[in-house]
Coordinates of C-alpha atoms (C1' of nucleotides) in Angstrom, one line a residue:
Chain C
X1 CA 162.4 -12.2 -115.3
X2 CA 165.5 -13.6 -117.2
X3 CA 163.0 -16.1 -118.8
X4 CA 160.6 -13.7 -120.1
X5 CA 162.4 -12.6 -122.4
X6 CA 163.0 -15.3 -124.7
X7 CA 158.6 -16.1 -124.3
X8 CA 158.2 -12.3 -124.9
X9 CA 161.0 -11.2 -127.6
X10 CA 161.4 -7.4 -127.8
X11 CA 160.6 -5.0 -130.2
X12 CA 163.5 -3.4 -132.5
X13 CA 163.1 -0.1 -133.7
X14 CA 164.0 2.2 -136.0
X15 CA 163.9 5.9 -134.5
X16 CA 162.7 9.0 -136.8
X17 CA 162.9 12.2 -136.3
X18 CA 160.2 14.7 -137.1
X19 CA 160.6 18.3 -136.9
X20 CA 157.6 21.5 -136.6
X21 CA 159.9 24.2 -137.5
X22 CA 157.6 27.7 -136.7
X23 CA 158.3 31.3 -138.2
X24 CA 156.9 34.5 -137.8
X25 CA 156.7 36.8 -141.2
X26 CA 155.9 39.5 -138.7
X27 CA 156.1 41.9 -141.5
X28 CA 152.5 40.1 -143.6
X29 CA 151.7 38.8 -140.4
X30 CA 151.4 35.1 -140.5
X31 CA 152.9 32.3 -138.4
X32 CA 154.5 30.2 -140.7
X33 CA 155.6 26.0 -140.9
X34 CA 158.1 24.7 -142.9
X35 CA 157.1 21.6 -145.3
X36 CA 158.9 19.1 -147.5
X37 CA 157.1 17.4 -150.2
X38 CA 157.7 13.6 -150.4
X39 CA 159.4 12.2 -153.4
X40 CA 158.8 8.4 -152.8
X41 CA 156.0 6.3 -151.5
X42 CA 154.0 6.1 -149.7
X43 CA 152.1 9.8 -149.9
X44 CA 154.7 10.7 -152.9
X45 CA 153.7 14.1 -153.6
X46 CA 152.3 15.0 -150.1
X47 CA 153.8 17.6 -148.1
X48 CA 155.1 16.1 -144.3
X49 CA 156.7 17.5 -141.5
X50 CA 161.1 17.5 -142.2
X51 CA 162.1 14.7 -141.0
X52 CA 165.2 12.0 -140.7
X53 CA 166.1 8.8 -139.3
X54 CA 168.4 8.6 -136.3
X55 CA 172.1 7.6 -137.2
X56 CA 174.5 5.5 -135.4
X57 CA 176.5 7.4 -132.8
X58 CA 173.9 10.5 -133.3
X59 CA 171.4 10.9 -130.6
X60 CA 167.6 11.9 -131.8
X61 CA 168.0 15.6 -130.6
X62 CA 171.2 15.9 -132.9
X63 CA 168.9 14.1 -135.4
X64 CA 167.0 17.2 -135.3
X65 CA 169.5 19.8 -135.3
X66 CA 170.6 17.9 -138.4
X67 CA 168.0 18.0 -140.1
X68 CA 167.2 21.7 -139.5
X69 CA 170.3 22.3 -140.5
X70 CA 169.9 20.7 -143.7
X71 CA 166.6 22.1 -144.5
X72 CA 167.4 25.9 -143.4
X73 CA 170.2 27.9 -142.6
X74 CA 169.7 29.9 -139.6
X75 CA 171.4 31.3 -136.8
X76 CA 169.1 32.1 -134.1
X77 CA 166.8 29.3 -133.0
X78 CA 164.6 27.6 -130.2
X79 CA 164.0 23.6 -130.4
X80 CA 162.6 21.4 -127.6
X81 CA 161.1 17.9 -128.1
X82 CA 157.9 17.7 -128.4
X83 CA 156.3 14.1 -128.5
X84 CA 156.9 10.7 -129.1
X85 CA 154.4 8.8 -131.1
X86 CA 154.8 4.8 -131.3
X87 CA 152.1 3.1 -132.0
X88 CA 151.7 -0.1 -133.7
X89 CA 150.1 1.4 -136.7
X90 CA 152.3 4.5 -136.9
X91 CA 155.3 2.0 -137.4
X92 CA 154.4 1.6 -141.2
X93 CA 157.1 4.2 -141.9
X94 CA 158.3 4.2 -145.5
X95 CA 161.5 5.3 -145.3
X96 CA 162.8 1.7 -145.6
X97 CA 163.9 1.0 -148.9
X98 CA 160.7 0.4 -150.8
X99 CA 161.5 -2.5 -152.9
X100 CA 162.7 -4.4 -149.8
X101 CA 162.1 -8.2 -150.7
X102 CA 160.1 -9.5 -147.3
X103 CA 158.4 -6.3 -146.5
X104 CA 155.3 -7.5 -145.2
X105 CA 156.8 -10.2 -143.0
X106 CA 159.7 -7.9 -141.9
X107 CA 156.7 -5.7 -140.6
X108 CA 156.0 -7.7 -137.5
X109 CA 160.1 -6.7 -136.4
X110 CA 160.9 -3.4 -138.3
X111 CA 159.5 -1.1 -136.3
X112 CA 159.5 2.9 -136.3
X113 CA 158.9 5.4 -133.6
X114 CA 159.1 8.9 -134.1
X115 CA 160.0 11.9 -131.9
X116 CA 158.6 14.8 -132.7
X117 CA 160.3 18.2 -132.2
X118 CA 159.5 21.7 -132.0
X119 CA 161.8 24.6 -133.2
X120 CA 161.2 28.8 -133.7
X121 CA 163.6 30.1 -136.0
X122 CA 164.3 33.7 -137.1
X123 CA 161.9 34.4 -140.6
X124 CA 164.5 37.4 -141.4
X125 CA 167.4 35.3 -141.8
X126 CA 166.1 31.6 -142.4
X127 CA 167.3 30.5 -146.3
X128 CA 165.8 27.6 -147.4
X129 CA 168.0 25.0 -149.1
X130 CA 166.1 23.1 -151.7
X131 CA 169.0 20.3 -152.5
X132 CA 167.5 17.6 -154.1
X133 CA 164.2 17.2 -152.8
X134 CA 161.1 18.2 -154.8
X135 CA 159.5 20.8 -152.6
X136 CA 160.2 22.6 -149.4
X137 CA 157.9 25.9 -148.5
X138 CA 156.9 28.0 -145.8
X139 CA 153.2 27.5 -145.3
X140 CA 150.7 29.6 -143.7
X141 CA 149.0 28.1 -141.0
X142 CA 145.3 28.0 -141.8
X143 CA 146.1 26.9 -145.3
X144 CA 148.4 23.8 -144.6
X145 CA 146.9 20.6 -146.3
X146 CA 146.7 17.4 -145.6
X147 CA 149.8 16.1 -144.6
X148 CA 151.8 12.6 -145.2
X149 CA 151.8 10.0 -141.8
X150 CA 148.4 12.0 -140.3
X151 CA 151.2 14.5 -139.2
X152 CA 148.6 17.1 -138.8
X153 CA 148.4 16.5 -135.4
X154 CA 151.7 16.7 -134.4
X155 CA 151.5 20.0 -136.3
X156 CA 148.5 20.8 -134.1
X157 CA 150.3 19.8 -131.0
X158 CA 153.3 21.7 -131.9
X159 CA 151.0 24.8 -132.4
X160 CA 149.3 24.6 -129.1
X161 CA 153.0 23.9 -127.3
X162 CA 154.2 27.3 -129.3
X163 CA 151.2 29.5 -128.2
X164 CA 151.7 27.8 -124.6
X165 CA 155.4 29.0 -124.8
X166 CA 155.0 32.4 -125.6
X167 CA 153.1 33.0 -122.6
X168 CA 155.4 32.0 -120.2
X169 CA 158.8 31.7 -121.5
X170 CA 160.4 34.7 -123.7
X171 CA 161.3 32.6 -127.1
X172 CA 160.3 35.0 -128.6
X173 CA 163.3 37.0 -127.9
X174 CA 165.1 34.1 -129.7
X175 CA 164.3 34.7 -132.7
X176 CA 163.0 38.3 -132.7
X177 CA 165.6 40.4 -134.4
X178 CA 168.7 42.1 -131.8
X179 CA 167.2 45.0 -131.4
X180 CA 163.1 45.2 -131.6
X181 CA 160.7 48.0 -131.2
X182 CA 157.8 47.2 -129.3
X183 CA 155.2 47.3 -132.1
X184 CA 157.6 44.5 -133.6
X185 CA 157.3 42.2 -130.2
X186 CA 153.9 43.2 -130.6
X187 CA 152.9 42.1 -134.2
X188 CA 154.7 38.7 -133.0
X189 CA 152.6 37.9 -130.5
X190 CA 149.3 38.8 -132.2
X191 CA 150.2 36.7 -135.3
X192 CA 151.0 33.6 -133.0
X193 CA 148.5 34.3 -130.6
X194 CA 145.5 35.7 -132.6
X195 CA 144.8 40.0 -132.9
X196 CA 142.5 39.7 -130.0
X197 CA 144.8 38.7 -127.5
X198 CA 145.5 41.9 -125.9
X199 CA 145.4 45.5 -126.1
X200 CA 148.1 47.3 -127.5
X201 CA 148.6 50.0 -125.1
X202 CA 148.0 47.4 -122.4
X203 CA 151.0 45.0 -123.5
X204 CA 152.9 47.8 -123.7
X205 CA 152.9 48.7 -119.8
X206 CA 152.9 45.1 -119.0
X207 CA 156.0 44.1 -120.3
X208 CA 158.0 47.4 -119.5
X209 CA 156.9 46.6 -116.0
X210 CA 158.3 43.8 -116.0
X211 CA 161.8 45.0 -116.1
X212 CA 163.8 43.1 -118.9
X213 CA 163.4 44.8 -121.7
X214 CA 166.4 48.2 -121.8
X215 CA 165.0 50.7 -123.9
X216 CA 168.4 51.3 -125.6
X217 CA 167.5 55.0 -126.4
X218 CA 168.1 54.4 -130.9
X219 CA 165.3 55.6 -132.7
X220 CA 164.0 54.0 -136.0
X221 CA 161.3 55.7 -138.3
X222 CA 159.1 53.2 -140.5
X223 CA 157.2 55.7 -142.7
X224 CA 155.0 57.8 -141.4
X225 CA 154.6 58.7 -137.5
X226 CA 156.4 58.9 -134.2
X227 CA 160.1 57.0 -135.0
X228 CA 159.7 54.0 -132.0
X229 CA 162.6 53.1 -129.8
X230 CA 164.5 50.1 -129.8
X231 CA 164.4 47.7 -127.0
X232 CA 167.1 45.0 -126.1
X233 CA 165.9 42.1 -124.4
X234 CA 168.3 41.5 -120.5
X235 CA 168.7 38.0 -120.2
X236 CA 170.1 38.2 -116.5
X237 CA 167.4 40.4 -115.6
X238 CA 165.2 38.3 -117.0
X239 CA 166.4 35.5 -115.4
X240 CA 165.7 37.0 -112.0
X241 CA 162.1 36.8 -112.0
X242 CA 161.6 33.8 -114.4
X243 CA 160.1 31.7 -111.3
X244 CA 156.8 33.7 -111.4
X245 CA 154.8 33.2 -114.2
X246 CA 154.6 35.9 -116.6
X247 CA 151.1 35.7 -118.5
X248 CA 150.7 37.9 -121.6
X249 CA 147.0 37.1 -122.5
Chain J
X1 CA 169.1 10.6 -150.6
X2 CA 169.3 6.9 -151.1
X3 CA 173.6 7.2 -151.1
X4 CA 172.9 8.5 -147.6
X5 CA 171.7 5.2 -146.0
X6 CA 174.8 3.2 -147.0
X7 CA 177.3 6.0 -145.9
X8 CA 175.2 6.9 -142.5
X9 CA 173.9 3.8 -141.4
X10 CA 171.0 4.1 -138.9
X11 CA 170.3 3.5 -135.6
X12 CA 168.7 0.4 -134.0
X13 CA 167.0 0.9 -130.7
X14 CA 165.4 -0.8 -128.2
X15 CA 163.2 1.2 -126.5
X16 CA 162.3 1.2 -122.3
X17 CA 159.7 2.8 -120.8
X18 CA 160.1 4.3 -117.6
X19 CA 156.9 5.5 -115.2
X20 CA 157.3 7.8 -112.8
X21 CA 153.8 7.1 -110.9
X22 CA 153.2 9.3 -108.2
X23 CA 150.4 8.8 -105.2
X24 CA 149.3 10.8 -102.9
X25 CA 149.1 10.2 -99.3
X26 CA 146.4 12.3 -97.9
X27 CA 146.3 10.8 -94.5
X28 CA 149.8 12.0 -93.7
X29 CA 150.2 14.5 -96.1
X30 CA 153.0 12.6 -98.2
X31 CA 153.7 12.8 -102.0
X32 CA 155.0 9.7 -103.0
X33 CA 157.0 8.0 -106.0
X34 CA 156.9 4.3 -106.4
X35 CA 160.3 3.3 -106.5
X36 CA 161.6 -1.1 -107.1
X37 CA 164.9 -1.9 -106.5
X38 CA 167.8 -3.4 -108.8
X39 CA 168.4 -7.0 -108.6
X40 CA 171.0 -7.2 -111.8
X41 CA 174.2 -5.2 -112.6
X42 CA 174.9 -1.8 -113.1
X43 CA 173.4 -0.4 -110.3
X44 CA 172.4 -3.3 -108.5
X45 CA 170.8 -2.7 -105.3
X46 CA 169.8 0.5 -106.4
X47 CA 166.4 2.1 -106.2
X48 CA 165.3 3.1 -109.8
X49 CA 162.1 3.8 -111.4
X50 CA 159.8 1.0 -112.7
X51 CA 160.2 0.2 -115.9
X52 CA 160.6 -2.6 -118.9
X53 CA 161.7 -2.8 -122.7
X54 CA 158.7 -2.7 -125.6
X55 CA 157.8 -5.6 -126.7
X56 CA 156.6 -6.8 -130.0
X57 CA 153.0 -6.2 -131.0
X58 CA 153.4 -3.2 -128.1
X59 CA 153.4 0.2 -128.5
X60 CA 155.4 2.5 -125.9
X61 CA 151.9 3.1 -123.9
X62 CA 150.7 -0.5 -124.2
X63 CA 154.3 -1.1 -122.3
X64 CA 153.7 1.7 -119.4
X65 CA 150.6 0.3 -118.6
X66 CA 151.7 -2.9 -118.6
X67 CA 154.8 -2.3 -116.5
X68 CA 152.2 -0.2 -114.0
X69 CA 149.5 -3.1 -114.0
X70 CA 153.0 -5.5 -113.0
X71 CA 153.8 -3.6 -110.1
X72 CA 150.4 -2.0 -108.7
X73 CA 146.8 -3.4 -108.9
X74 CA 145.3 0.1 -109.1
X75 CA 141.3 0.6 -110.6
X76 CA 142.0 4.4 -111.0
X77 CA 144.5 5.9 -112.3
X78 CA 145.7 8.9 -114.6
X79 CA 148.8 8.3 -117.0
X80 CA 150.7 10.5 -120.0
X81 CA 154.3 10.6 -121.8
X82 CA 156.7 12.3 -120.1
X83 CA 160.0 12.7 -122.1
X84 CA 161.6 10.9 -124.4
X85 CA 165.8 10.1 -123.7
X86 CA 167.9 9.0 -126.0
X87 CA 171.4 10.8 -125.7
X88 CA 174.3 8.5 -126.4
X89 CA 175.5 8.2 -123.7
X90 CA 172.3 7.0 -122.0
X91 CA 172.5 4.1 -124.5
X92 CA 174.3 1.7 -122.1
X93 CA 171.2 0.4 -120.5
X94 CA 172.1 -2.6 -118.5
X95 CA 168.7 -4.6 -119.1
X96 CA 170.5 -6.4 -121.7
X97 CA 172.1 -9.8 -121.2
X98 CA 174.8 -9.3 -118.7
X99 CA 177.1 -12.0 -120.1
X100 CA 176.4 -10.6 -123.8
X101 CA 179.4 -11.8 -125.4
X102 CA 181.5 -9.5 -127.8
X103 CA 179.5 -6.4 -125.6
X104 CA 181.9 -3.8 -125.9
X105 CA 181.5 -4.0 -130.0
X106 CA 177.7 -4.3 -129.9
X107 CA 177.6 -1.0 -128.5
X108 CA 178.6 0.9 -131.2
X109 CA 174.7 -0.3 -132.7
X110 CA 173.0 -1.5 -129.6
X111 CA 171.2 1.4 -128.0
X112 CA 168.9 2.4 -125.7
X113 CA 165.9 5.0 -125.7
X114 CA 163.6 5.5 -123.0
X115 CA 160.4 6.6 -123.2
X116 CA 159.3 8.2 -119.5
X117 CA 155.6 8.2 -118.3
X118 CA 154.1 10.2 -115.6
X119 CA 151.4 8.8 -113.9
X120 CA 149.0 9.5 -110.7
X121 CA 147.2 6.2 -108.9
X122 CA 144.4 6.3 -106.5
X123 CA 146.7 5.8 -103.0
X124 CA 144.1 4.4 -100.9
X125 CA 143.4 1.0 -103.4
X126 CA 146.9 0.7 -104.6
X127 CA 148.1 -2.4 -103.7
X128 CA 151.8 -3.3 -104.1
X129 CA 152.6 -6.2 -105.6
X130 CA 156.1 -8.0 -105.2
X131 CA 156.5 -10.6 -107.5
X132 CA 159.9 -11.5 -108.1
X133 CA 161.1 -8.1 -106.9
X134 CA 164.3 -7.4 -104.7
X135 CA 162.2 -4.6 -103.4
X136 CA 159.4 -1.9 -104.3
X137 CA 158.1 0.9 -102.0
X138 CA 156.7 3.8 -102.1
X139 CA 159.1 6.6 -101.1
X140 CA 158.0 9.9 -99.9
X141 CA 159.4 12.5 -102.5
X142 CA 162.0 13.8 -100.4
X143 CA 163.2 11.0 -99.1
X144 CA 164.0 9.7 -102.9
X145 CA 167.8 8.5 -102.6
X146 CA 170.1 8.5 -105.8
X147 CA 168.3 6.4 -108.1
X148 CA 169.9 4.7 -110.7
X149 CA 171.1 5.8 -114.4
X150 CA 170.5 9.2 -113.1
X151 CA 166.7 9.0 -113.1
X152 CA 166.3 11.6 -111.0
X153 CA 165.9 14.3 -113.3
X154 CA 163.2 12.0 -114.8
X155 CA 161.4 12.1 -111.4
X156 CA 162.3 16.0 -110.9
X157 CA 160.8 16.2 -114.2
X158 CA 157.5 14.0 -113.2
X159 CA 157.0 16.4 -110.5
X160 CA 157.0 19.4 -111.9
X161 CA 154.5 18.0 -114.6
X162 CA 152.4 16.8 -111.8
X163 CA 152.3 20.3 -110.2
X164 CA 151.6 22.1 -113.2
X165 CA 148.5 19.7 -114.5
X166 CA 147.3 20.0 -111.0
X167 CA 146.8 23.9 -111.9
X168 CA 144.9 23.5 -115.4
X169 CA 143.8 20.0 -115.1
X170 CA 141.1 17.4 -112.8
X171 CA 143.6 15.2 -112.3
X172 CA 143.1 15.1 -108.9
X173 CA 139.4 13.6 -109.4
X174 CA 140.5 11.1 -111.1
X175 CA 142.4 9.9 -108.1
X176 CA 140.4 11.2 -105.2
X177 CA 137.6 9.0 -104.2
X178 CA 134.2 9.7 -105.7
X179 CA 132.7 11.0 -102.7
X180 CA 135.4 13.7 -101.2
X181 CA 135.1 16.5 -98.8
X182 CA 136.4 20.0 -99.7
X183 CA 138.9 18.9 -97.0
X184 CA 140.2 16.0 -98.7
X185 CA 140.7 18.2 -102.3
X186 CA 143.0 20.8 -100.5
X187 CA 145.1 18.1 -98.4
X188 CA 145.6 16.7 -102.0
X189 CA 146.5 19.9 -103.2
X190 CA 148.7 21.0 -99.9
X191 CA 150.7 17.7 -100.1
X192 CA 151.4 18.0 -104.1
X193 CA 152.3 21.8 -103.8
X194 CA 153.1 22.7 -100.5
X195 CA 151.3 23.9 -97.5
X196 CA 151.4 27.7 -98.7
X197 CA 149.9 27.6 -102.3
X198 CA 146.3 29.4 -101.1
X199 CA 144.5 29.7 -97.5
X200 CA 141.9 26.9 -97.0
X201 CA 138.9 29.2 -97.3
X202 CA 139.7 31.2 -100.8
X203 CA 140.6 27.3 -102.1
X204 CA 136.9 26.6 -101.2
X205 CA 135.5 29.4 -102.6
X206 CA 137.6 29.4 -105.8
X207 CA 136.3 25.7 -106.7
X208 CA 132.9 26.3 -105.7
X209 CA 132.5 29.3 -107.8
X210 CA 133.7 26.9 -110.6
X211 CA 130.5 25.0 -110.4
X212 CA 131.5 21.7 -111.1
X213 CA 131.9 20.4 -107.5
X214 CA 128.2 18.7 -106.6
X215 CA 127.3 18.8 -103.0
X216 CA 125.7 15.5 -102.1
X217 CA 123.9 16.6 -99.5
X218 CA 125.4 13.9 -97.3
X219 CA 127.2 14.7 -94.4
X220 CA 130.6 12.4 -93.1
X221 CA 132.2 13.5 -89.5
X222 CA 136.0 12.4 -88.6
X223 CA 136.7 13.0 -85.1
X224 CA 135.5 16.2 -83.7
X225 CA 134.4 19.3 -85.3
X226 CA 131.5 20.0 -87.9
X227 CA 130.5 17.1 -90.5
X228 CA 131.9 17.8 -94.1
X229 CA 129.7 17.9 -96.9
X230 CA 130.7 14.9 -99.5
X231 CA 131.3 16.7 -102.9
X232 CA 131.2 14.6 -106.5
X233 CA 132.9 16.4 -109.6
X234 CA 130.8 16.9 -112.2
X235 CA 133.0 16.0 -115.3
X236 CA 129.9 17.5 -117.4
X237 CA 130.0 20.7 -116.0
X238 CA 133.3 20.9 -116.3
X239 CA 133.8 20.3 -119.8
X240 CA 132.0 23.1 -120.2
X241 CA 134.2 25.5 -119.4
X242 CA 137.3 23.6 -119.9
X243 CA 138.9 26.0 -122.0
X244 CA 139.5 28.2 -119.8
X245 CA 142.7 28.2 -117.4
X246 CA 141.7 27.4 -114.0
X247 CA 144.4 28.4 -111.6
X248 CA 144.4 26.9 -108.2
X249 CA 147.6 28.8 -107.6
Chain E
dC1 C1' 131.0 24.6 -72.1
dC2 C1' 134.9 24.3 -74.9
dA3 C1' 137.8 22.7 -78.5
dA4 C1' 137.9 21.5 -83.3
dA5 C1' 136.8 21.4 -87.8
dA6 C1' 133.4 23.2 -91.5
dG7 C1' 131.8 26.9 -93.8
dT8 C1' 130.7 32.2 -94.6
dG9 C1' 131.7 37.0 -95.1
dT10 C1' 134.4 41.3 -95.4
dT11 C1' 138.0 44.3 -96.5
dC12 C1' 141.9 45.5 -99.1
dC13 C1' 144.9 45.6 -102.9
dG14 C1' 146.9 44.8 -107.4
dA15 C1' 146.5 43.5 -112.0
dG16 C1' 144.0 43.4 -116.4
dT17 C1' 140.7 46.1 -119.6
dA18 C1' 139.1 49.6 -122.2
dC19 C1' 139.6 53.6 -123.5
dA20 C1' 141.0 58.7 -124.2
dC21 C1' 144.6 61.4 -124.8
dC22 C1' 149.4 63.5 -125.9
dC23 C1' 153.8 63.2 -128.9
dA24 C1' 156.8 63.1 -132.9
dT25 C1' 157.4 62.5 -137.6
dG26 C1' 156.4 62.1 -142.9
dT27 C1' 154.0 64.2 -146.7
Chain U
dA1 C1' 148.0 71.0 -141.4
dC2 C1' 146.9 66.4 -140.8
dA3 C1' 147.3 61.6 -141.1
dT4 C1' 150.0 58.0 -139.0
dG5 C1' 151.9 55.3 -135.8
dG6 C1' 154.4 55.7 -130.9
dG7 C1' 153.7 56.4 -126.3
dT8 C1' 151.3 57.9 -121.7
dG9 C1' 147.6 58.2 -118.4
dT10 C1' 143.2 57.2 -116.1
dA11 C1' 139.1 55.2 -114.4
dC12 C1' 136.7 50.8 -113.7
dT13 C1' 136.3 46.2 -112.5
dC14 C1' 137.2 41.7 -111.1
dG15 C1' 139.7 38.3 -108.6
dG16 C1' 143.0 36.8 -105.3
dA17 C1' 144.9 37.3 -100.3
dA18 C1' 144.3 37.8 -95.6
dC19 C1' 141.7 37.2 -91.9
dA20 C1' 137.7 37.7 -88.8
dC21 C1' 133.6 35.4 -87.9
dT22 C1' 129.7 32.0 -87.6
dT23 C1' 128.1 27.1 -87.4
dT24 C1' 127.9 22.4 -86.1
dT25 C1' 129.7 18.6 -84.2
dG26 C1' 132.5 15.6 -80.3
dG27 C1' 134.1 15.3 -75.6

DNA sequence: CCAAAAGTGTTCCGAGTACACCCATGT
DNA sequence: ACATGGGTGTACTCGGAACACTTTTGG
């Protein structure tokens, strides 16, 4: 055992950090990811997932607080990891300094992992903060290009894990606003979830009967119709029943 | 940008993979967790989760199947990432070289992330193997003692996976034998999720109506009763409908 | 013949679905 | 008044839960 590890020397790696930060513009309707263009090479000019490099004395979780926070300001948010991708041939990652002298024999040693995360954050209040880089957007789902690093698929992956979420776990209620009507909680789910997901009227009595949301009597009027009531998400009732699983589709 | 890598310098990790393999005991109705025992300091003499340190050339899964292959000779098996840990604190992984001189200063830059796997291993042709080992058993779940660097909320975590892919997912035929009677699939299911997940004959009828369980035609008898038909899954058929959720539940 | 295990059928109930319908407000 | 969106109610259907019952073997 002590032996093998001079016949079988370990890998060192650098750790990266890459981040699928969701929105919901419930207001046009569309689920939204944030994007940063590159401004170096490799894929300078492609858009890529936010992402940093793990710091000394910082752990990769903080790494992606961090970089959230540097990318958006925000108050209310949901973040759990995702994945973590390793391979061999992911380790190419270019944030080493490009004009290091060695490169392609410091390859075999230098290598990069990256752990993905996953964060919801509020659309209302999120302010993107474009300091020195060359592009940061909200993009529409369907119309997301090609990104840097293959990181489609980690997008993909994040999108499935988000959808998966909402069906059993009330983020939404994270970054929905205080106080929601239940049109609003509606429009959210159709937007993540697809229109045909369920039945309006349907939703409706499913999650009143459910017993956490507190119709807190205030009326709002959006134009024309019947002004809706606000509803306040109960946390501790909530967390009653969170056990069984509570299926919205 | 390129200020920040002189004023934040980065992390270098080495990164361990820990598997959480599971088996499962039909016979007696166990759920078990393969479990080797410490032979170095911390934690000596503690039972801990198999597990080993990427090597070069190696990605993260290359290492988990390697570490599995090390421990178990196993022909069928089912394996996926887990979770990745890498808080600070979790960086003092002992599997460096005890009498490291000048230790306490490499720490500040010599850390440890681990990479968990969760994987499920036919029970009946796993063979043990104890090379070099102070000790490796399987341990029934509930018999798990306090494992070491606090890895049993990686095992807590394991299980829960396992119970929920045993709802959407065939795991279970990848583990049971080819030939199996409807018997065999609810022990499986009975050990991994308790006795009082469904009644024997709605299980039946649930998978049946699913219509990717072949009956063979051929008949095996243990002991008294009625022979059992020998079923075969029918990984076509179920691809099929694969989308949807199948709840066992 | 009886116990034991495999396999079938039946009844009941609750939850999801698809609607139709009433209510309150702006214009 | 009427369009618009909020909110309620109902009838239907399907699937799970519980459990009784039949079938086929070994002793």
């Amino acid at each position: 055992m002590a032996g093998s590890k001079t016949r079988f020397p370990l890998a060192e790696f650098k750790v990266g950090v890459d981040n699928v930060i969701f929105s919901v513009d419930t207001a046009q309707n569309r689920l939204l990811v944030l994007l940063v263009m590159r401004d170096a090479e490799p894929y300078r000019d492609y858009w890529c997932l936010p992402g940093t490099l793990v710091r000394q004395g910082e752990s990769p979780e903080d790494a992606a607080y961090r970089i959230l926070a540097e990318k958006i300001r925000v108050k209310n948010l949901y973040l759990e990891q995702l994945y973590t991708f390793g391979e061999v041939e992911d380790s190419r990652d270019p944030r080493q300094d490009p004009g290091d002298p060695g490169k392609e024999h410091r390859l075999q040693w230098a290598r990069y992992l990256s752990i993905s995360y996953f964060a919801l954050v509020r659309f209302s209040e999120a302010e993107l903060i474009a300091n020195g880089v060359s592009g940061i957007a909200w993009y529409s789902l369907q119309q997301v290009p090609q990104l840097a690093f293959s990181q489609n698929r980690i997008l993909e992956y994040g999108h499935r894990r988000l959808c998966n979420k909402l069906e059993y776990s009330p983020v939404a209620f994270d970054v929905l606003p205080e106080l929601f009507t239940l049109n609003d909680l509606y429009q959210f789910y159709a937007t993540v979830l697809g229109e045909n997901f369920s039945d309006y009227s349907n939703f409706r009595t499913r999650l009143l009967k459910l017993g956490f949301l507190n119709d807190t009597g205030e009326k709002v009027s959006r134009g024309a119709g019947r002004p809706a009531s606000l509803y306040k998400f109960d946390a501790a009732a909530f967390s009653l029943h969170k056990d069984k699983p509570m299926v919205f589709i």
